[in-house]
Coordinates of C-alpha atoms in Angstrom, one line a residue:
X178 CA 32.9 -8.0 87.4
X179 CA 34.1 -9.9 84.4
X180 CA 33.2 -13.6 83.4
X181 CA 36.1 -15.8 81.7
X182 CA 35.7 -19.1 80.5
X183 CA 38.5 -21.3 79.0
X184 CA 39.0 -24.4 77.1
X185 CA 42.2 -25.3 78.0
X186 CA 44.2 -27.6 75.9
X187 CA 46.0 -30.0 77.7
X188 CA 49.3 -29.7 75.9
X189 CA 51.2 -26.7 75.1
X190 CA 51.2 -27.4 71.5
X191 CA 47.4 -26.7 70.6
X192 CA 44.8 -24.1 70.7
X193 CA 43.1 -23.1 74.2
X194 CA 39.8 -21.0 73.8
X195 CA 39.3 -18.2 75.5
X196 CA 35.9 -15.9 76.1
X197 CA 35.2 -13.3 78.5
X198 CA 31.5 -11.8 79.3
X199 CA 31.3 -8.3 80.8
X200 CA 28.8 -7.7 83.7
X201 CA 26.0 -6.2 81.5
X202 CA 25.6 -9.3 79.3
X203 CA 28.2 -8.6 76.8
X204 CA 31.1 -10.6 75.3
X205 CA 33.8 -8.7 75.2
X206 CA 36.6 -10.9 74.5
X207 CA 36.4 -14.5 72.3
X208 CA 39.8 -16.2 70.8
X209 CA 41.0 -19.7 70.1
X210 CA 44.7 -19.8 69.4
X211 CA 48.1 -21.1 71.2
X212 CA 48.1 -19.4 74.5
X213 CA 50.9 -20.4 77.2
X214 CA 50.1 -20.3 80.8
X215 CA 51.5 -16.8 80.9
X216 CA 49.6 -15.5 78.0
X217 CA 46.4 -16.6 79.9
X218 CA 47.2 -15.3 83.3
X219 CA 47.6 -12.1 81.5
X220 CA 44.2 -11.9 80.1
X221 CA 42.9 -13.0 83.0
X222 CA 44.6 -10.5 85.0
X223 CA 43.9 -7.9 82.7
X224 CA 40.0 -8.0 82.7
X225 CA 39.9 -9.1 86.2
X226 CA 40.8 -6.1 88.2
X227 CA 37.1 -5.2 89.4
X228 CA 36.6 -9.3 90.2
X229 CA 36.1 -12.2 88.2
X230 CA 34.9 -15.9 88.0
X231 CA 36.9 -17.7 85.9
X232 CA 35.8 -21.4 84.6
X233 CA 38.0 -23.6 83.0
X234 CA 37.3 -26.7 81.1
X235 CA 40.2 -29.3 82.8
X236 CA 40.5 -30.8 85.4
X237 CA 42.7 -28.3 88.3
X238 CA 43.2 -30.3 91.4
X239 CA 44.3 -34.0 90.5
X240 CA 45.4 -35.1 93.7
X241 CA 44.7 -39.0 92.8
X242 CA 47.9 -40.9 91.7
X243 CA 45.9 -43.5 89.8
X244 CA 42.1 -44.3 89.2
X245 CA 39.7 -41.5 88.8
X246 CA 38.9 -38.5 91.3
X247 CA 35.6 -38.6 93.5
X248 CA 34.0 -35.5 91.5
X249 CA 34.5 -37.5 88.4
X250 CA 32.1 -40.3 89.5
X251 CA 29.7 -38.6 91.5
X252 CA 28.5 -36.7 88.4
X253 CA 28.2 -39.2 86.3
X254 CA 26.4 -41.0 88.9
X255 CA 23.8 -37.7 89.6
X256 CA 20.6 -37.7 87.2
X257 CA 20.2 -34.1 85.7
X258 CA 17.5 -33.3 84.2
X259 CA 16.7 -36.9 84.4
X260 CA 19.8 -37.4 82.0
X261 CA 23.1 -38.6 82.7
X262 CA 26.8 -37.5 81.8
X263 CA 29.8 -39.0 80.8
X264 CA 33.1 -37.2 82.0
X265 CA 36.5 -38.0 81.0
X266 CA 38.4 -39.6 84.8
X267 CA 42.0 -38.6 85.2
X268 CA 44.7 -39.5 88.0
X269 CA 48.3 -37.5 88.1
X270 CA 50.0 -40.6 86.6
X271 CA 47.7 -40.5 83.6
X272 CA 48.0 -36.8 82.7
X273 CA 52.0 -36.8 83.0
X274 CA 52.1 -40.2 81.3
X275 CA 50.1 -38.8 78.5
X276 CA 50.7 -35.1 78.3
X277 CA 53.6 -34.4 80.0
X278 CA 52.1 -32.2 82.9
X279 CA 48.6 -31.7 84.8
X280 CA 48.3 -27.9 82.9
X281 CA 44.9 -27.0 84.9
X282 CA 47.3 -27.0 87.9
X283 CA 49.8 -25.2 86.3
X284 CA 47.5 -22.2 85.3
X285 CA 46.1 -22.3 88.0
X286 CA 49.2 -21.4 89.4
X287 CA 49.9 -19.1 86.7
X288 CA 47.2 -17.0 87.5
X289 CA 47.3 -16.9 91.0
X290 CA 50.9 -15.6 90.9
X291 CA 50.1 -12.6 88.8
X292 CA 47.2 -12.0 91.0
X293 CA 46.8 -14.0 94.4
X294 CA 43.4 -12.8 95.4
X295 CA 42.2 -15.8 93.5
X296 CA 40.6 -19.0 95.3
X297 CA 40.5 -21.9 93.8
X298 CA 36.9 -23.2 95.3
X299 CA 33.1 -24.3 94.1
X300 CA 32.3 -22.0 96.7
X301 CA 31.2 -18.3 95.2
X302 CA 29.9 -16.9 98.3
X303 CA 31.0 -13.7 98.9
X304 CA 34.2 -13.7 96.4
X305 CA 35.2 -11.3 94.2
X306 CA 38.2 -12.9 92.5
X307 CA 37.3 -17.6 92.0
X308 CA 38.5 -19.9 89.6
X309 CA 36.2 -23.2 89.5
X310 CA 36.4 -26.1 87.4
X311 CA 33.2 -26.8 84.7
X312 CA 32.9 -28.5 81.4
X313 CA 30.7 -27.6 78.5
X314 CA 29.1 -30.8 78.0
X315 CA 27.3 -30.7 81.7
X316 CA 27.0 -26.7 81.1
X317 CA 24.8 -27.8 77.6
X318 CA 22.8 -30.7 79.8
X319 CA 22.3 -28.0 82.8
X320 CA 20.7 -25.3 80.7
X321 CA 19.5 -27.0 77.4
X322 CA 18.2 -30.6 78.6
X323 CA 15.5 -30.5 76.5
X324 CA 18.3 -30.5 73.5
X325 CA 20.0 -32.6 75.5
X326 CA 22.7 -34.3 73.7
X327 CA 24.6 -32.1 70.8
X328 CA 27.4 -34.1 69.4
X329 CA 29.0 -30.8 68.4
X330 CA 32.4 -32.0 69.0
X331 CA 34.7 -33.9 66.3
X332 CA 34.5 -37.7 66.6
X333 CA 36.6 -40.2 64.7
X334 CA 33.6 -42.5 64.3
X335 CA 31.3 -39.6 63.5
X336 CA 31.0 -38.2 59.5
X337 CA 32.3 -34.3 59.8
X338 CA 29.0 -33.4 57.9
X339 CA 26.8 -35.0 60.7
X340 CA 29.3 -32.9 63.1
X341 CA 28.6 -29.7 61.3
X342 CA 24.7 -30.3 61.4
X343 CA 25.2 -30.6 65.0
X344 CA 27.0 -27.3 65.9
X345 CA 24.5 -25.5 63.7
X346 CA 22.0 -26.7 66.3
X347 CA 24.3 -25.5 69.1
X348 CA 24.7 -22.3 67.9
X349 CA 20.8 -21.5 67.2
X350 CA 20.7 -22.9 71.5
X351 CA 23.1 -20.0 71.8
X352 CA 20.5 -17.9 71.0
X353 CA 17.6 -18.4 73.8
X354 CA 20.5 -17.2 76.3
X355 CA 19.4 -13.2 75.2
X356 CA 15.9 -14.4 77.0
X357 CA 17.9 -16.1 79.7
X358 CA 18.5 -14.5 83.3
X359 CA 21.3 -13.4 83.1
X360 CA 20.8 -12.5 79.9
X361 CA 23.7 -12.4 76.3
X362 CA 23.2 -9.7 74.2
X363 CA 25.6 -9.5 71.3
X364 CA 25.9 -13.7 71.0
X365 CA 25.1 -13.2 67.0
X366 CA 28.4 -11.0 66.5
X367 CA 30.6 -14.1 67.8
X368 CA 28.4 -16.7 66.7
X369 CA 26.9 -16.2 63.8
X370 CA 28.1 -18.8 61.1
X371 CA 25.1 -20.8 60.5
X372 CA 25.3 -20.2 56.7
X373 CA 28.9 -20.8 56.7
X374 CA 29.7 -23.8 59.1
X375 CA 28.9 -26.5 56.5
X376 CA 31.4 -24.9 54.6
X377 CA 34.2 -24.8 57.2
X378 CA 37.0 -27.1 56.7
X379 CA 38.2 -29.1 59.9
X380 CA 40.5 -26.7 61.0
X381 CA 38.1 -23.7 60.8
X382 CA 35.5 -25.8 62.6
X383 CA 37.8 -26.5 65.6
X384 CA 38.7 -22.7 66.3
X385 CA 35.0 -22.6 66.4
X386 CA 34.4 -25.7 68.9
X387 CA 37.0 -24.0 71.1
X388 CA 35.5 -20.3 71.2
X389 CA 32.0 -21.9 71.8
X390 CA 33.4 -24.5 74.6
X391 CA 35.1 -21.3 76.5
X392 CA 32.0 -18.7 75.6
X393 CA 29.9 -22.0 77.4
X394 CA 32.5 -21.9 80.0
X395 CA 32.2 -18.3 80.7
X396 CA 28.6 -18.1 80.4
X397 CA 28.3 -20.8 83.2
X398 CA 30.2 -18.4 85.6
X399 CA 28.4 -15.4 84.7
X400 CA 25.2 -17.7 85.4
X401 CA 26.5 -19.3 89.1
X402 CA 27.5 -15.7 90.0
X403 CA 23.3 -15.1 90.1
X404 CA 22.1 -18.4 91.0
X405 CA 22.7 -21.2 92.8
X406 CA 24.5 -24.1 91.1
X407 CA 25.6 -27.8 91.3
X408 CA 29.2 -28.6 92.9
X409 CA 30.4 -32.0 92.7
X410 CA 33.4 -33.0 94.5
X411 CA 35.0 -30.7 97.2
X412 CA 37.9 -28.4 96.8
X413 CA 40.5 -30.4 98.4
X414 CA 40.5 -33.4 96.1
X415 CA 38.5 -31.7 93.0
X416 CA 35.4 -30.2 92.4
X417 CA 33.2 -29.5 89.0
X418 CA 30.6 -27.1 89.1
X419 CA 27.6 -26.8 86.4
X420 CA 24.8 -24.5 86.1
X421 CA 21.5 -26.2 86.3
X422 CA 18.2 -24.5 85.3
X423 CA 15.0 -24.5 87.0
X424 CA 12.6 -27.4 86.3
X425 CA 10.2 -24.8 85.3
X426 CA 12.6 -23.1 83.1
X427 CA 12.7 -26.1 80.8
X428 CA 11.1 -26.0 77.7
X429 CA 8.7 -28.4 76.6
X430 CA 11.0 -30.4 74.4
X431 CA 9.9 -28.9 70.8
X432 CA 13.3 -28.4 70.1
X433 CA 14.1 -32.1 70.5
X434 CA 12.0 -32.1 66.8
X435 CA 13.9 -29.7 65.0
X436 CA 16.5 -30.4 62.7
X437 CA 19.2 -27.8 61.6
X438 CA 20.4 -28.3 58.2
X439 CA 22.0 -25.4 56.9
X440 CA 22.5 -27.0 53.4
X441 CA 21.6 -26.5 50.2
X442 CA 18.9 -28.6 48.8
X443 CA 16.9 -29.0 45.5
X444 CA 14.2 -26.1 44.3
X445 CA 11.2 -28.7 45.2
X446 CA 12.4 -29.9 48.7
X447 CA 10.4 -26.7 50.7
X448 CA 7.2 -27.5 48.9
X449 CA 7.7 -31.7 49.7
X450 CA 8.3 -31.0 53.7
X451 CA 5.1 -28.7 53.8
X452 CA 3.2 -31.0 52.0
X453 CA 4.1 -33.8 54.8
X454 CA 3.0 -31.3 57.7
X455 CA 6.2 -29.8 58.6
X456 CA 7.5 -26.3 58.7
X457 CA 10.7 -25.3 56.6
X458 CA 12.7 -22.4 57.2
X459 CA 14.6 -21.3 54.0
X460 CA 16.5 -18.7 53.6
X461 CA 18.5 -17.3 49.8
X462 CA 21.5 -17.2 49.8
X463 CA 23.7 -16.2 46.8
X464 CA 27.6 -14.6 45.3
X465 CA 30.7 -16.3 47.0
X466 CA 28.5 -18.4 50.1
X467 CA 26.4 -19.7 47.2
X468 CA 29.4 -21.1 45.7
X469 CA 30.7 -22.1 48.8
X470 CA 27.8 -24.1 49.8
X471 CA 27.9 -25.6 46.3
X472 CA 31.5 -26.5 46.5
X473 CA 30.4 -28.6 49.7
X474 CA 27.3 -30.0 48.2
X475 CA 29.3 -31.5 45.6
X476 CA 31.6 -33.0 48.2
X477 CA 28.7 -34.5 50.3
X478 CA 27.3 -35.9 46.9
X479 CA 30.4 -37.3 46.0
X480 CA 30.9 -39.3 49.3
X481 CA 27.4 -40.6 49.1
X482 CA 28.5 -41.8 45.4
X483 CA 31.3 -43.6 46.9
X484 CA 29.9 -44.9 50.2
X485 CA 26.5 -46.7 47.7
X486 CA 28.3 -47.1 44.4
X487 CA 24.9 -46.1 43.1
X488 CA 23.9 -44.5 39.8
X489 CA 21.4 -42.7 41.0
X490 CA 23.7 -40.4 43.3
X491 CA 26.2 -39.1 40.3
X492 CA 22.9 -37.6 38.9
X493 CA 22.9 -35.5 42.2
X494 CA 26.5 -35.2 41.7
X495 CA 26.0 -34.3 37.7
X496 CA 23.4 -31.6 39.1
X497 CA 25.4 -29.5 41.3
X498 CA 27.8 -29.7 38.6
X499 CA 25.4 -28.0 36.5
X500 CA 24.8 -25.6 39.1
X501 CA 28.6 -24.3 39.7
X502 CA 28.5 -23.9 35.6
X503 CA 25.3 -21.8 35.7
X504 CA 27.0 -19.9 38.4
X505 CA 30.6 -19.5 37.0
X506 CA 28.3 -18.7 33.3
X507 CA 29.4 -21.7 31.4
X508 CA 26.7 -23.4 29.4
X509 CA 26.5 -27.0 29.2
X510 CA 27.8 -26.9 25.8
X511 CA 30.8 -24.9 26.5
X512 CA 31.5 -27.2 29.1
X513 CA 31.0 -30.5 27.1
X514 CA 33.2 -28.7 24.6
X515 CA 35.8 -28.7 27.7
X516 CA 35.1 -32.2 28.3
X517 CA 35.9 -33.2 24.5
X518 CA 39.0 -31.3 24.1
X519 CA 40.5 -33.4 27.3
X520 CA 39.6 -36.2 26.0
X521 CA 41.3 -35.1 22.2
X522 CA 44.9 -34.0 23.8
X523 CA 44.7 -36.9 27.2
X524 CA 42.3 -39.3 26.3
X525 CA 39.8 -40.9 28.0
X526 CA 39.3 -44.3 30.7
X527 CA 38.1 -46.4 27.6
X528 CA 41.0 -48.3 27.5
X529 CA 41.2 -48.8 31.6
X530 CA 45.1 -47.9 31.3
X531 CA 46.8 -48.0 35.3
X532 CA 49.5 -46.1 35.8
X533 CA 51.9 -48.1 38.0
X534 CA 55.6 -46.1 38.1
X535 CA 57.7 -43.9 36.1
X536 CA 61.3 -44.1 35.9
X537 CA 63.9 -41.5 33.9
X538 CA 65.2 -44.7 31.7

């Protein structure tokens, strides 16, 4: 048996995510890129020849022509883990209106016509080959609700740093699924950028989003293929299925009090949260990631500059500065001697000269 999760893009035109989890706990499979219906259907087909579940993150039977489907609201009207979830409500109208197609349907289709032995059902009894509907935001609630939320996903609203923060934290969740049952053995070989995520630019960050959202996807199948989970719905007008650990299971909600940084912060910062009764976790880091995180540093320094207008922040600014010279081997005064020839062949602002247009006459 095989385990395949996907996070299906809803138009043909950006990147699905795609992760598949072997029976003995090991990911086997784990790409975000532009897949077509047929491309997925083949991978599907191709590790599914011994059974499979297969969870998909979109919504695959939208019978509703407007307002929202009954599995929609009757999970965000359940209390899990004493928390609730929001879920994004379709009807057919929407989806063609707004993407041109309902695509869960159509790969649904896609894969049932390159192998029909698939059922499209919340019901896993005694199936070897089931596609079911799931979504990573009630798969994070059913097994982590004592992290319960991570705002890992890209908002408009939402500063990317704070975003980046966030899917540190998710990724160190990742890990307690090796102690899980079933258990995830090789998580750290696919997930294991917790040093490098603050420096990940938006692009970078999303193929990551998407492999994490289908790895949650296919981690929630492997999980309903043990125990018993949570369907909403029914499989004639739409169903969503989530994984939902034992009460017992839950920890005690320590994790709710950590923070994940994975940032670069001044020399005395380790000694200042010890000395206010709090545990720091530092690791060295140093060559190319080093510069990297010092190349964001300066970014996130910058922005704070801009967003207070404060003095105070271009001497944080001026100090990671002083950092990249010290790495690059540049002294201060080789750089100030920079500084003074610019200003001996451009000038300087002194004169507070605006450029408004150039013109060939």
């Amino acid at each position: 048996m095989h385990y395949i999760g996907i996070d299906l893009a809803w138009t043909y035109a950006n990147e699905s995510g795609i992760c598949v989890i072997a029976d003995n706990g090991e990911i086997v499979y784990c790409e975000s890129q532009v897949f077509s219906d047929e491309m997925i259907a083949d991978i599907v087909a191709e590790h599914a020849q011994e059974g499979a579940i297969v969870g998909i993150d979109a919504p695959l039977i939208v019978n509703n022509e407007t307002g929202s489907r009954y599995c929609d609201g009757a999970i965000m009207r359940e209390k899990i883990h004493g928390k609730n979830l929001s879920v994004f409500t379709c009807s057919k109208s929407f989806m063609l209106n707004h993407f041109g197609v309902v695509r869960g349907e159509e790969v649904v289709k896609a894969i049932r016509k390159r192998m029909p032995a698939f059922a499209l059902t919340g019901d896993l009894t005694n199936k070897k080959h089931v596609i079911i509907e799931t979504f990573p935001t009630g798969i994070t609630l059913g097994l982590f609700p004592d992290a319960f939320p991570v705002k890992y996903k890209i908002k408009h609203k939402i500063k990317f740093e704070t975003t980046k923060t966030e899917m540190g934290r998710m990724v160190n969740l990742l890990k307690r699924l090796s102690d899980f049952n079933p258990p995830v053995h090789n998580i750290e070989d696919f997930f294991n950028h917790l040093s490098s995520i603050q420096a990940m630019s938006k692009k970078g960050f999303k193929n990551l989003e998407d492999k994490l959202d289908a790895f949650l996807c296919a981690y929630a199948a492997y999980w309903l293929a043990k125990h018993q989970g949570k369907v909403f719905g029914d499989d004639q007008d739409g169903f969503i299925t989530i994984p939902i650990i034992d009460e017992n299971e839950v920890r005690d909600g320590k994790s709710e009090r950590i923070r994940v940084y994975n940032k670069l912060i001044r020399d005395k910062i380790p000694q200042i949260i010890e000395d206010n009764g709090k545990k720091a976790i530092i690791e060295k880091v140093s060559g190319p990631e080093y510069l990297n995180l010092l190349n964001v540093k300066l970014g996130e320094e910058l922005q704070e500059y801009l967003d207070s207008q404060k003095v105070e922040e271009l001497a944080d600014l001026v100090e990671v500065v002083y950092a990249i010279l010290n790495y690059e081997g540049v002294s201060r005064q080789e750089f100030e001697d920079i500084r003074k020839q610019k200003v001996e062949e451009r000038g300087a602002f002194r004169d507070k000269p605006l450029l408004k247009e150039v013109s060939d006459s």
